[in-house]
Amino acid sequence: PVSEERGKSNMAARQQSSIRIGCSSAFWGDSALGAFQLVKEAPNLNYLVADYLAEVTMGILARVKEKAEQKGEQGGYVKEFCTRVFAPLLSDLCKKNIRVVTNAGGMNPLACKAELEAIARENGQSLVVAAITGDDLLSSAQQLREANQLSKFEFGGEEEEIFVGSPKKKLMSFNAYIGARAIATALEKGAQVVITGRVVDSALVLGPLMHEFQWSPSSFDLLAAGSLAGHIIECGCQATGGNFTDWRDSVHSGAGGWTNMGFPFVDCFPDGSFLVSKPPNTGGLVTVGTVGEQMLYEIGDPAAYILPDVVLDLRAVEITQEGKDVVRVSGVRGRAPPDEYKISATHVNGYSVSANLMIGGMDAREKASEIAKAVLARASFLLKKRGLPDFLGTNVELLGSEHTYGPHSKVSETREVILRISVHHESMLALYLFGSEVAPTATSMAPGITGGGDGRPRARPLLAHTACLVHKSAVPVHIHVGDQAPISSVYVRPSWDGGDSIPPAPLPRLPPHASDHPSGPFVELPLIALCLARSGDKGDVANIGVLCRQPLFFPLIRRVLTDEAVRNYLSHVIDGNVVRFVLPGTWSFNFLCTRSLGGGGLSSLRYDRQGKAYAQMLLSKPIQVPRAWLSLVSPTYTAKL
């Protein structure tokens, strides 16, 4: 068993060395192979962390918990972690003294704790398991609203309305993003496994570092470094060549490539410096590009990336290649966090359904478009006959014809299209009536329709996501360590006299001949020839991070890739504004695109409801570059010149 004394002695022994932390999961549904790889193949692993919670996952887990309780059972947590990760690896974890920190507790951390303790007992192991609660504010949401403890959340220059449920829109989850302090305390008290609910993702790494190195809550530069280390590995293989612009380098990386993708770990030091790497003899790659793309993933203002424990300034971060699959990250700064936690909330907003048909043959795109019009018209006619209002929303996509590229589509003719029709309504009956008109298209409309034989499409509750802020004093956090009495604490703001901003980062070291107006003659290349990019989402806001492949390219890209240029190029998917931020230390940019995801998350009717392909779309944008640069660009992008 891990005692409090043993936890302290391990901490003292490690304070002058590095701590190795590996992340085995990026989301609920990630491969279970990551945990086995890190535990069995990553030398000297000290901590295994696993992230399972996306913004809408809490709403899904809330529904799972509700259904389980109706059966007199426990639910609402990630059972797969207990059965597919913890149980089969328990012996190795104990033998190697690897501690585990995960947010697999979801909506029910105490039930997850109990199941892990039962598994340990059944296998003859005595483990101290901790659970952290207090983030779940569902039962007190209305009370917090009435007490004026909630305020509006702003992101990308737009505010969200505070929503705590209504008779027709049931609130499913209302969770505060709490920080790393409670994790550090649980480890200090001897926990070998720490189960949390909705903590900010990077806290899974920062908590162990605060414990091991005894970083104080006011050591903001150190907290920023630990948070950045967590941010880089929290999405698993996205730091090791997954979701990477230069995907060919990843799939052909050796050691099996994508069939044996290496999961990331960080080697962190007491001074806040850290290295990013992966286990030996695994696929993928760790480079300035893979780590740089992940640093920009799903952030807002890089000068003020707000987390519960610290506000990060990423503008002066530098990423350097230290060796094969070893990258050093340095230069992050930190300052005091605000007095509020962000709350992530989900509620049921009616129902939605999507129908998919394959349309084959000549003129497939035109046929698909006409089929969609007819199906929606027939369904609307049936609603009217039943006295039902029309659909709250509809969306038609002709996948395979570059439909999502809008005016930039290069497909003039295709003989195969997937027609996807999605609708939203308050009534399940309305969606049933819509579904009843899908299969008949095969006999009453165009030739070449197939794929409707799997039965009528099934409707699902539409989970909408909202966010707001709550004062930290209104959110007591409870730490349950083994059989010890729970420890409760309320966030106390650490002392800080450094102001609300950090001086702007200096411009990067550029080659002497770098210019924002380089001399010609010029040729036209896609942006991907000069830059890497990755996109993600926060609610209805997409972010697109763009990194210049060389510092020489930075001045030109800064001049031509403005917020207005991005807004115009992606106007077919962006209903709001675009805000550009510059990160000089990594020759990169972050673009926030508001109201760009059709509502975002599970509330969107779009196929790409998380903006995952937006970076790829932007990388197609043509850029005028000097012909002299062609020798600096991969032949992949110059072959057609």
Coordinates of N, CA and C in Angstrom, one line a residue, residues 116-262:
L116 N -12.6 0.7 -8.7 CA -11.2 0.5 -8.7 C -10.7 -0.2 -7.4
E117 N -11.2 0.2 -6.3 CA -10.9 -0.4 -5.0 C -11.3 -1.8 -5.0
A118 N -12.5 -2.1 -5.5 CA -13.0 -3.5 -5.6 C -12.1 -4.4 -6.5
I119 N -11.7 -3.8 -7.6 CA -10.8 -4.6 -8.5 C -9.5 -4.9 -7.8
A120 N -8.9 -3.9 -7.1 CA -7.7 -4.1 -6.4 C -7.8 -5.2 -5.3
R121 N -8.9 -5.1 -4.6 CA -9.1 -6.2 -3.5 C -9.2 -7.6 -4.2
E122 N -9.9 -7.7 -5.3 CA -10.1 -9.0 -5.9 C -8.8 -9.5 -6.4
N123 N -7.8 -8.6 -6.7 CA -6.5 -9.1 -7.2 C -5.5 -9.1 -6.1
G124 N -5.9 -9.0 -4.9 CA -4.9 -9.1 -3.8 C -4.0 -7.9 -3.6
Q125 N -4.4 -6.7 -4.2 CA -3.6 -5.5 -4.1 C -4.2 -4.5 -3.1
S126 N -3.4 -3.9 -2.3 CA -3.9 -2.8 -1.4 C -3.4 -1.5 -1.9
L127 N -4.3 -0.8 -2.5 CA -4.0 0.5 -3.1 C -4.8 1.7 -2.4
V128 N -4.2 2.8 -2.4 CA -4.9 4.0 -1.9 C -5.5 4.7 -3.1
V129 N -6.8 4.8 -3.3 CA -7.4 5.5 -4.4 C -8.1 6.7 -3.9
A130 N -7.9 7.8 -4.6 CA -8.5 9.1 -4.2 C -9.5 9.5 -5.2
A131 N -10.6 10.2 -4.8 CA -11.5 10.8 -5.7 C -11.7 12.2 -5.3
I132 N -11.8 13.1 -6.4 CA -12.0 14.5 -6.2 C -13.4 14.9 -6.7
T133 N -14.1 15.5 -5.8 CA -15.5 16.0 -6.2 C -15.7 17.4 -5.9
G134 N -16.8 18.0 -6.3 CA -17.1 19.4 -6.1 C -17.3 20.1 -7.4
D135 N -16.9 19.6 -8.5 CA -17.0 20.2 -9.8 C -18.5 20.2 -10.3
D136 N -19.2 19.2 -9.8 CA -20.6 19.0 -10.3 C -21.5 19.9 -9.5
L137 N -22.0 21.0 -10.3 CA -22.9 22.0 -9.7 C -24.3 21.9 -10.2
L138 N -24.7 20.8 -10.7 CA -26.0 20.6 -11.4 C -27.1 21.0 -10.4
S139 N -27.0 20.4 -9.2 CA -28.1 20.6 -8.2 C -28.2 22.0 -7.7
S140 N -27.1 22.8 -7.8 CA -27.1 24.1 -7.3 C -27.1 25.2 -8.3
A141 N -27.3 24.8 -9.6 CA -27.2 25.8 -10.7 C -28.2 27.0 -10.5
Q142 N -29.4 26.6 -10.3 CA -30.5 27.7 -10.1 C -30.1 28.6 -8.9
Q143 N -29.7 28.0 -7.8 CA -29.4 28.7 -6.6 C -28.2 29.7 -6.9
L144 N -27.2 29.2 -7.6 CA -26.1 30.1 -7.9 C -26.5 31.2 -8.8
R145 N -27.4 31.0 -9.7 CA -27.9 32.1 -10.6 C -28.7 33.1 -9.7
E146 N -29.5 32.6 -8.8 CA -30.3 33.6 -8.0 C -29.4 34.4 -7.0
A147 N -28.3 33.8 -6.6 CA -27.4 34.4 -5.7 C -26.3 35.3 -6.5
N148 N -26.5 35.5 -7.8 CA -25.6 36.3 -8.6 C -24.2 35.8 -8.5
Q149 N -24.0 34.5 -8.4 CA -22.7 33.9 -8.4 C -22.2 33.6 -9.8
L150 N -23.0 33.7 -10.8 CA -22.7 33.3 -12.1 C -22.5 34.6 -13.0
S151 N -21.6 34.5 -13.9 CA -21.4 35.6 -14.8 C -21.2 35.1 -16.2
K152 N -21.2 36.0 -17.2 CA -21.1 35.5 -18.6 C -19.7 35.2 -18.9
F153 N -19.6 34.2 -19.8 CA -18.3 33.7 -20.3 C -18.1 34.3 -21.7
E154 N -16.9 34.9 -21.9 CA -16.5 35.5 -23.2 C -15.4 34.8 -23.8
F155 N -15.5 34.5 -25.1 CA -14.5 33.8 -25.9 C -14.5 34.3 -27.3
G156 N -13.4 34.7 -27.8 CA -13.3 35.2 -29.2 C -14.1 36.5 -29.4
G157 N -14.2 37.2 -28.3 CA -14.9 38.5 -28.4 C -16.4 38.4 -28.3
E158 N -17.0 37.3 -28.1 CA -18.4 37.1 -28.0 C -18.8 36.5 -26.6
E159 N -19.9 37.0 -26.1 CA -20.4 36.5 -24.8 C -21.5 35.4 -25.0
E160 N -21.5 34.5 -24.1 CA -22.6 33.5 -24.0 C -23.6 33.8 -23.0
E161 N -24.8 33.6 -23.2 CA -25.9 33.8 -22.3 C -25.8 32.7 -21.2
I162 N -26.1 33.1 -20.0 CA -26.1 32.1 -18.9 C -27.4 31.3 -19.0
F163 N -27.3 30.0 -18.9 CA -28.5 29.1 -19.0 C -28.4 28.0 -18.0
V164 N -29.5 27.9 -17.2 CA -29.5 26.9 -16.1 C -30.7 26.0 -16.2
G165 N -31.2 25.9 -17.4 CA -32.3 25.0 -17.7 C -33.7 25.7 -17.7
S166 N -34.6 25.0 -18.4 CA -36.0 25.4 -18.5 C -36.9 24.2 -18.6
P167 N -38.2 24.4 -18.5 CA -39.1 23.2 -18.5 C -39.0 22.4 -19.8
K168 N -38.7 23.0 -20.9 CA -38.5 22.3 -22.2 C -37.1 21.9 -22.5
K169 N -36.1 22.5 -21.8 CA -34.7 22.3 -22.1 C -34.0 21.8 -20.8
K170 N -34.0 20.5 -20.6 CA -33.5 20.0 -19.3 C -32.0 20.1 -19.2
L171 N -31.5 20.7 -18.1 CA -30.1 20.8 -17.9 C -29.6 19.4 -17.5
M172 N -28.5 19.0 -18.2 CA -28.0 17.6 -18.0 C -26.7 17.7 -17.2
S173 N -25.9 18.7 -17.4 CA -24.6 18.8 -16.6 C -24.3 20.3 -16.5
F174 N -23.6 20.5 -15.3 CA -23.2 21.9 -15.0 C -22.0 21.8 -14.1
N175 N -20.8 21.7 -14.8 CA -19.6 21.4 -14.1 C -18.5 22.5 -14.2
A176 N -17.9 22.8 -13.1 CA -16.8 23.7 -13.1 C -15.5 23.0 -13.4
Y177 N -14.7 23.7 -14.2 CA -13.3 23.3 -14.5 C -12.4 23.6 -13.4
I178 N -12.2 22.7 -12.5 CA -11.3 23.0 -11.3 C -9.9 22.7 -11.7
G179 N -9.0 23.0 -10.8 CA -7.6 23.0 -11.1 C -6.8 21.8 -10.5
A180 N -5.5 22.0 -10.4 CA -4.6 21.0 -10.1 C -4.3 20.8 -8.6
R181 N -4.7 21.8 -7.8 CA -4.3 21.8 -6.4 C -4.8 20.5 -5.7
A182 N -6.1 20.2 -5.9 CA -6.7 19.0 -5.2 C -5.9 17.7 -5.6
I183 N -5.5 17.6 -6.9 CA -4.7 16.5 -7.3 C -3.4 16.4 -6.5
A184 N -2.7 17.5 -6.4 CA -1.5 17.6 -5.6 C -1.7 17.2 -4.2
T185 N -2.8 17.6 -3.6 CA -3.1 17.3 -2.2 C -3.4 15.8 -2.1
A186 N -4.1 15.2 -3.0 CA -4.4 13.8 -2.9 C -3.1 12.9 -3.0
L187 N -2.2 13.4 -3.9 CA -0.9 12.7 -4.0 C -0.1 12.8 -2.7
E188 N -0.1 14.0 -2.1 CA 0.6 14.3 -0.9 C 0.1 13.4 0.2
K189 N -1.2 13.1 0.2 CA -1.8 12.2 1.2 C -1.6 10.7 0.9
G190 N -0.9 10.4 -0.1 CA -0.5 9.0 -0.3 C -1.3 8.3 -1.4
A191 N -2.1 9.0 -2.2 CA -2.9 8.3 -3.2 C -2.0 7.8 -4.3
Q192 N -2.2 6.5 -4.7 CA -1.5 6.0 -5.9 C -2.4 6.2 -7.2
V193 N -3.7 6.3 -7.0 CA -4.6 6.5 -8.1 C -5.5 7.7 -7.7
V194 N -5.6 8.7 -8.6 CA -6.4 9.9 -8.3 C -7.5 9.9 -9.4
I195 N -8.7 9.9 -9.0 CA -9.9 10.0 -10.0 C -10.5 11.3 -9.8
T196 N -10.7 12.0 -10.9 CA -11.4 13.3 -10.9 C -12.6 13.3 -11.7
G197 N -13.4 14.4 -11.6 CA -14.5 14.7 -12.5 C -14.0 15.7 -13.5
R198 N -14.7 16.9 -13.6 CA -14.3 17.9 -14.6 C -13.2 18.8 -14.1
V199 N -12.0 18.3 -14.2 CA -10.8 19.2 -14.0 C -10.4 19.7 -15.4
V200 N -9.7 20.8 -15.4 CA -9.1 21.2 -16.7 C -8.1 20.2 -17.1
D201 N -8.1 19.8 -18.4 CA -7.3 18.7 -18.9 C -5.8 18.7 -18.4
S202 N -5.2 19.8 -18.6 CA -3.8 19.9 -18.3 C -3.5 19.7 -16.8
A203 N -4.5 19.9 -15.9 CA -4.3 19.7 -14.5 C -3.9 18.2 -14.2
L204 N -4.2 17.3 -15.0 CA -3.8 15.9 -14.8 C -2.3 15.8 -14.8
V205 N -1.6 16.7 -15.4 CA -0.1 16.7 -15.4 C 0.4 17.7 -14.4
L206 N -0.2 18.8 -14.3 CA 0.3 19.9 -13.4 C 0.2 19.4 -11.9
G207 N -0.9 18.7 -11.6 CA -1.0 18.2 -10.2 C 0.1 17.4 -9.7
P208 N 0.5 16.3 -10.5 CA 1.7 15.6 -10.1 C 3.0 16.4 -9.9
L209 N 3.2 17.4 -10.8 CA 4.4 18.2 -10.8 C 4.4 19.1 -9.6
M210 N 3.2 19.7 -9.2 CA 3.1 20.5 -8.0 C 3.5 19.7 -6.8
H211 N 3.0 18.4 -6.8 CA 3.3 17.5 -5.7 C 4.8 17.2 -5.6
E212 N 5.3 16.7 -6.7 CA 6.7 16.2 -6.8 C 7.7 17.3 -6.5
F213 N 7.5 18.4 -7.1 CA 8.5 19.5 -7.0 C 8.2 20.6 -6.0
Q214 N 7.0 20.4 -5.3 CA 6.6 21.3 -4.3 C 6.5 22.7 -4.8
W215 N 5.9 22.8 -6.0 CA 5.7 24.2 -6.6 C 4.6 24.8 -5.8
S216 N 4.7 26.1 -5.5 CA 3.7 26.8 -4.7 C 2.6 27.3 -5.6
P217 N 1.4 27.6 -5.1 CA 0.3 28.1 -6.0 C 0.7 29.5 -6.6
S218 N 1.7 30.2 -6.1 CA 2.1 31.5 -6.7 C 3.3 31.4 -7.5
S219 N 3.8 30.2 -7.8 CA 5.0 30.1 -8.7 C 4.5 30.0 -10.1
F220 N 4.0 31.1 -10.6 CA 3.2 31.1 -11.8 C 4.0 30.7 -13.1
D221 N 5.3 31.0 -13.2 CA 6.0 30.6 -14.4 C 6.1 29.1 -14.4
L222 N 6.3 28.5 -13.2 CA 6.5 27.0 -13.1 C 5.1 26.4 -13.4
L223 N 4.0 26.9 -12.8 CA 2.7 26.4 -13.1 C 2.4 26.5 -14.6
A224 N 2.8 27.6 -15.2 CA 2.6 27.7 -16.6 C 3.3 26.6 -17.4
A225 N 4.5 26.3 -17.0 CA 5.3 25.3 -17.7 C 4.7 23.9 -17.5
G226 N 4.3 23.6 -16.3 CA 3.6 22.3 -16.1 C 2.3 22.2 -16.8
S227 N 1.6 23.3 -16.9 CA 0.3 23.3 -17.6 C 0.5 23.1 -19.1
L228 N 1.6 23.8 -19.6 CA 1.9 23.6 -21.1 C 2.3 22.2 -21.4
A229 N 3.1 21.6 -20.5 CA 3.4 20.2 -20.6 C 2.2 19.3 -20.7
G230 N 1.2 19.6 -19.8 CA 0.0 18.8 -19.8 C -0.8 19.1 -21.1
H231 N -0.9 20.3 -21.5 CA -1.6 20.7 -22.8 C -1.1 19.9 -24.0
I232 N 0.2 19.8 -24.0 CA 0.8 19.2 -25.2 C 0.6 17.7 -25.3
I233 N 0.5 17.0 -24.1 CA 0.3 15.5 -24.2 C -1.1 15.1 -23.9
E234 N -2.0 16.1 -23.5 CA -3.4 15.7 -23.1 C -4.2 15.1 -24.3
C235 N -3.8 15.3 -25.5 CA -4.5 14.8 -26.6 C -3.8 13.6 -27.2
G236 N -3.0 12.9 -26.4 CA -2.4 11.7 -26.8 C -1.5 11.8 -28.1
C237 N -1.8 11.0 -29.1 CA -1.0 10.9 -30.3 C -1.0 12.2 -31.1
Q238 N -1.8 13.2 -30.8 CA -1.7 14.4 -31.5 C -0.3 15.1 -31.3
A239 N 0.4 14.7 -30.3 CA 1.8 15.2 -30.1 C 2.8 14.4 -30.7
T240 N 2.4 13.2 -31.3 CA 3.4 12.3 -31.8 C 3.2 11.9 -33.3
G241 N 2.5 12.8 -34.0 CA 2.3 12.6 -35.4 C 0.9 12.3 -35.8
G242 N 0.0 12.2 -34.9 CA -1.4 12.1 -35.2 C -2.0 13.4 -35.5
N243 N -3.0 13.5 -36.5 CA -3.6 14.7 -36.9 C -2.6 15.8 -37.3
F244 N -1.6 15.3 -38.0 CA -0.4 16.1 -38.3 C -0.5 16.5 -39.8
T245 N -0.2 17.8 -40.1 CA -0.2 18.2 -41.5 C 0.6 17.4 -42.4
D246 N 1.9 17.1 -42.1 CA 2.8 16.3 -42.9 C 2.6 14.8 -42.5
W247 N 1.4 14.3 -42.8 CA 0.9 13.0 -42.4 C 1.8 11.9 -43.0
R248 N 2.3 12.1 -44.2 CA 3.1 11.0 -44.8 C 4.4 10.7 -43.9
D249 N 4.9 11.8 -43.3 CA 6.1 11.6 -42.4 C 5.7 10.7 -41.2
S250 N 4.5 10.8 -40.8 CA 4.0 10.0 -39.7 C 3.7 8.6 -40.1
V251 N 2.9 8.4 -41.1 CA 2.5 7.0 -41.5 C 3.7 6.2 -41.9
H252 N 4.7 6.8 -42.5 CA 5.9 6.1 -43.0 C 7.1 6.3 -42.0
S253 N 6.8 6.5 -40.7 CA 7.8 6.8 -39.8 C 8.6 5.6 -39.3
G254 N 8.3 4.4 -39.7 CA 9.0 3.2 -39.2 C 8.4 2.7 -38.0
A255 N 8.8 1.5 -37.5 CA 8.3 0.8 -36.3 C 6.8 0.6 -36.4
G256 N 6.3 0.5 -37.6 CA 4.9 0.2 -37.8 C 4.1 1.4 -38.1
G257 N 4.7 2.6 -38.0 CA 3.9 3.8 -38.4 C 2.6 3.9 -37.6
W258 N 1.5 4.2 -38.3 CA 0.2 4.4 -37.6 C -0.3 3.1 -37.0
T259 N 0.2 1.9 -37.4 CA -0.3 0.7 -36.7 C 0.3 0.5 -35.4
N260 N 1.3 1.3 -35.0 CA 2.0 1.2 -33.7 C 2.3 2.5 -33.2
M261 N 1.3 3.5 -33.3 CA 1.6 4.9 -32.9 C 2.1 5.0 -31.5
G262 N 3.2 5.7 -31.3 CA 3.7 6.0 -30.0 C 2.9 7.0 -29.2

